[in-house]
Amino acid sequence: STASVNIAWTAIPSLSIAITPSATSSKILVQYNVNIGMESGSHSGVGTGIYRDGTIISGAKGASLLTNQQATTTVAEHYNHGDGNVGIGIHSMSYLDSPNTESTITYQVYLFNASGSAFLAYVNRSQNDTTQLYITRGASTITVMEVAV
């Protein structure tokens, strides 16, 4: 779980991977699947984004069209009730990056708190992580692959 500040990005430490391209012309295919649960509350919401070396990849996010909208890689899922047994949402993305380097680069998935207040987000589990049969856990992944051009 991670505490999040409203309208802010938070790194998922375990979803980080480094790769060293063999040529500056190489492209890197980045794929991730993240299982996200969230704390119940008023207008809780979370999206995800792909970061390269600590900066969101601009080509891997949507366009902010209105003043208060945030561009993320996946659309924020929301729920607005007090059900602690709410399920887990899956955020997935594939992006072909052109880093233009032969230096080691690190890709990492970040969570975006798309709500009006701080709340807890959970990776690979729901808020109510009990031993009930209907409460499940998932596995999140990030994969990178060099594509020679």
mmCIF file of C-alpha atoms in Angstrom:
data_model
loop_
_atom_site.group_PDB
_atom_site.id
_atom_site.type_symbol
_atom_site.label_atom_id
_atom_site.label_comp_id
_atom_site.label_asym_id
_atom_site.label_seq_id
_atom_site.Cartn_x
_atom_site.Cartn_y
_atom_site.Cartn_z
ATOM 1 C CA SER A 1 0.000 0.000 0.000
ATOM 2 C CA THR A 2 1.077 3.558 -0.509
ATOM 3 C CA ALA A 3 -0.243 6.794 0.907
ATOM 4 C CA SER A 4 -0.910 9.284 -1.817
ATOM 5 C CA VAL A 5 -1.223 13.033 -1.880
ATOM 6 C CA ASN A 6 -4.208 14.344 -3.799
ATOM 7 C CA ILE A 7 -3.496 15.277 -7.423
ATOM 8 C CA ALA A 8 0.052 13.889 -7.214
ATOM 9 C CA TRP A 9 2.176 11.020 -8.589
ATOM 10 C CA THR A 10 3.663 8.264 -6.370
ATOM 11 C CA ALA A 11 6.212 5.665 -7.542
ATOM 12 C CA ILE A 12 5.495 1.952 -7.147
ATOM 13 C CA PRO A 13 8.950 0.820 -5.956
ATOM 14 C CA SER A 14 8.574 -2.837 -6.960
ATOM 15 C CA LEU A 15 7.511 -1.985 -10.528
ATOM 16 C CA SER A 16 10.807 -0.652 -11.808
ATOM 17 C CA ILE A 17 13.159 -2.154 -14.386
ATOM 18 C CA ALA A 18 16.423 -1.055 -16.028
ATOM 19 C CA ILE A 19 17.663 -1.787 -19.541
ATOM 20 C CA THR A 20 20.738 -0.777 -21.535
ATOM 21 C CA PRO A 21 19.998 -0.400 -25.267
ATOM 22 C CA SER A 22 22.677 -1.714 -27.626
ATOM 23 C CA ALA A 23 22.224 1.182 -30.075
ATOM 24 C CA THR A 24 20.843 4.715 -29.991
ATOM 25 C CA SER A 25 18.434 3.773 -32.786
ATOM 26 C CA SER A 26 16.864 0.977 -30.693
ATOM 27 C CA LYS A 27 13.342 1.299 -29.416
ATOM 28 C CA ILE A 28 12.169 -0.101 -26.101
ATOM 29 C CA LEU A 29 8.803 -1.833 -25.765
ATOM 30 C CA VAL A 30 7.447 -1.192 -22.259
ATOM 31 C CA GLN A 31 4.482 -3.208 -21.026
ATOM 32 C CA TYR A 32 2.847 -3.259 -17.627
ATOM 33 C CA ASN A 33 -0.144 -4.702 -15.820
ATOM 34 C CA VAL A 34 -0.918 -3.329 -12.374
ATOM 35 C CA ASN A 35 -3.606 -4.587 -9.988
ATOM 36 C CA ILE A 36 -4.833 -1.627 -7.941
ATOM 37 C CA GLY A 37 -7.266 -1.460 -5.052
ATOM 38 C CA MET A 38 -8.069 1.729 -3.217
ATOM 39 C CA GLU A 39 -9.268 2.970 0.112
ATOM 40 C CA SER A 40 -12.984 3.583 0.260
ATOM 41 C CA GLY A 41 -14.058 7.169 0.589
ATOM 42 C CA SER A 42 -15.482 10.095 -1.212
ATOM 43 C CA HIS A 43 -14.362 10.232 -4.845
ATOM 44 C CA SER A 44 -11.309 7.970 -4.492
ATOM 45 C CA GLY A 45 -9.595 7.508 -7.833
ATOM 46 C CA VAL A 46 -6.280 6.319 -9.229
ATOM 47 C CA GLY A 47 -4.594 6.269 -12.656
ATOM 48 C CA THR A 48 -1.129 5.120 -13.738
ATOM 49 C CA GLY A 49 1.778 6.438 -15.772
ATOM 50 C CA ILE A 50 5.056 5.222 -17.295
ATOM 51 C CA TYR A 51 8.160 7.100 -16.166
ATOM 52 C CA ARG A 52 11.612 6.970 -17.774
ATOM 53 C CA ASP A 53 14.461 7.942 -15.431
ATOM 54 C CA GLY A 54 12.099 9.774 -13.080
ATOM 55 C CA THR A 55 10.087 11.724 -15.702
ATOM 56 C CA ILE A 56 6.727 10.762 -17.165
ATOM 57 C CA ILE A 57 6.995 9.844 -20.853
ATOM 58 C CA SER A 58 4.978 12.508 -22.624
ATOM 59 C CA GLY A 59 4.146 10.295 -25.603
ATOM 60 C CA ALA A 60 2.710 7.606 -23.318
ATOM 61 C CA LYS A 61 -0.029 9.720 -21.814
ATOM 62 C CA GLY A 62 -3.253 11.266 -22.961
ATOM 63 C CA ALA A 63 -3.727 14.934 -23.663
ATOM 64 C CA SER A 64 -5.083 17.269 -20.977
ATOM 65 C CA LEU A 65 -8.042 18.863 -22.680
ATOM 66 C CA LEU A 66 -9.674 20.850 -19.890
ATOM 67 C CA THR A 67 -8.168 23.084 -17.224
ATOM 68 C CA ASN A 68 -8.491 20.660 -14.309
ATOM 69 C CA GLN A 69 -7.763 17.414 -16.159
ATOM 70 C CA GLN A 70 -4.521 15.499 -15.692
ATOM 71 C CA ALA A 71 -2.909 13.537 -18.533
ATOM 72 C CA THR A 72 -2.155 9.978 -17.421
ATOM 73 C CA THR A 73 -1.220 6.744 -19.180
ATOM 74 C CA THR A 74 -4.339 4.888 -18.004
ATOM 75 C CA VAL A 75 -7.664 6.474 -17.161
ATOM 76 C CA ALA A 76 -8.352 6.897 -13.463
ATOM 77 C CA GLU A 77 -10.857 4.503 -11.967
ATOM 78 C CA HIS A 78 -13.124 5.950 -9.280
ATOM 79 C CA TYR A 79 -15.562 4.775 -6.746
ATOM 80 C CA ASN A 80 -17.552 6.762 -4.244
ATOM 81 C CA HIS A 81 -18.924 4.525 -1.517
ATOM 82 C CA GLY A 82 -17.767 2.857 1.665
ATOM 83 C CA ASP A 83 -17.487 -0.756 0.472
ATOM 84 C CA GLY A 84 -14.202 -2.052 1.863
ATOM 85 C CA ASN A 85 -14.639 -5.244 -0.201
ATOM 86 C CA VAL A 86 -14.433 -3.445 -3.528
ATOM 87 C CA GLY A 87 -12.428 -5.380 -6.089
ATOM 88 C CA ILE A 88 -9.161 -4.610 -7.772
ATOM 89 C CA GLY A 89 -8.912 -2.697 -11.048
ATOM 90 C CA ILE A 90 -6.332 -3.690 -13.656
ATOM 91 C CA HIS A 91 -4.320 -0.990 -15.413
ATOM 92 C CA SER A 92 -2.433 -2.140 -18.531
ATOM 93 C CA MET A 93 -0.290 -0.405 -21.112
ATOM 94 C CA SER A 94 2.087 -1.154 -23.984
ATOM 95 C CA TYR A 95 4.258 1.658 -25.270
ATOM 96 C CA LEU A 96 7.092 1.702 -27.826
ATOM 97 C CA ASP A 97 9.614 4.234 -26.519
ATOM 98 C CA SER A 98 12.453 5.905 -28.453
ATOM 99 C CA PRO A 99 14.984 6.835 -25.743
ATOM 100 C CA ASN A 100 17.813 7.596 -28.231
ATOM 101 C CA THR A 101 20.590 6.414 -25.920
ATOM 102 C CA GLU A 102 23.006 3.562 -25.223
ATOM 103 C CA SER A 103 23.054 4.410 -21.515
ATOM 104 C CA THR A 104 21.134 2.413 -18.934
ATOM 105 C CA ILE A 105 17.589 3.699 -18.508
ATOM 106 C CA THR A 106 15.023 2.854 -15.842
ATOM 107 C CA TYR A 107 11.295 2.503 -16.444
ATOM 108 C CA GLN A 108 8.884 2.653 -13.542
ATOM 109 C CA VAL A 109 5.123 2.662 -13.040
ATOM 110 C CA TYR A 110 3.655 5.485 -10.977
ATOM 111 C CA LEU A 111 0.193 5.907 -9.448
ATOM 112 C CA PHE A 112 -1.733 9.151 -9.854
ATOM 113 C CA ASN A 113 -4.130 10.173 -7.081
ATOM 114 C CA ALA A 114 -7.085 11.553 -9.021
ATOM 115 C CA SER A 115 -9.193 12.660 -6.078
ATOM 116 C CA GLY A 116 -9.797 15.653 -3.880
ATOM 117 C CA SER A 117 -7.981 14.255 -0.848
ATOM 118 C CA ALA A 118 -5.216 11.905 0.247
ATOM 119 C CA PHE A 119 -6.047 8.185 0.414
ATOM 120 C CA LEU A 120 -4.339 4.792 0.376
ATOM 121 C CA ALA A 121 -3.845 2.846 -2.839
ATOM 122 C CA TYR A 122 -3.069 -0.864 -2.725
ATOM 123 C CA VAL A 123 -1.082 -2.775 -5.327
ATOM 124 C CA ASN A 124 -2.035 -6.454 -5.744
ATOM 125 C CA ARG A 125 -4.749 -6.393 -3.076
ATOM 126 C CA SER A 126 -8.050 -4.796 -2.159
ATOM 127 C CA GLN A 127 -8.637 -2.489 0.800
ATOM 128 C CA ASN A 128 -10.297 -5.202 2.877
ATOM 129 C CA ASP A 129 -7.512 -7.792 2.718
ATOM 130 C CA THR A 130 -9.197 -10.509 4.771
ATOM 131 C CA THR A 131 -9.206 -14.301 4.534
ATOM 132 C CA GLN A 132 -12.636 -14.442 2.872
ATOM 133 C CA LEU A 133 -12.855 -16.614 -0.252
ATOM 134 C CA TYR A 134 -14.090 -13.684 -2.363
ATOM 135 C CA ILE A 135 -11.065 -11.497 -1.475
ATOM 136 C CA THR A 136 -8.295 -12.057 -4.027
ATOM 137 C CA ARG A 137 -4.758 -10.887 -4.652
ATOM 138 C CA GLY A 138 -3.100 -10.317 -8.011
ATOM 139 C CA ALA A 139 0.375 -10.110 -9.517
ATOM 140 C CA SER A 140 1.595 -6.947 -11.202
ATOM 141 C CA THR A 141 4.331 -6.928 -13.856
ATOM 142 C CA ILE A 142 6.514 -4.614 -15.879
ATOM 143 C CA THR A 143 8.403 -5.896 -18.910
ATOM 144 C CA VAL A 144 10.821 -4.116 -21.232
ATOM 145 C CA MET A 145 12.231 -5.424 -24.504
ATOM 146 C CA GLU A 146 14.728 -3.868 -26.876
ATOM 147 C CA VAL A 147 13.561 -3.631 -30.482
ATOM 148 C CA ALA A 148 16.371 -3.170 -33.006
ATOM 149 C CA VAL A 149 15.636 -0.721 -35.811
#
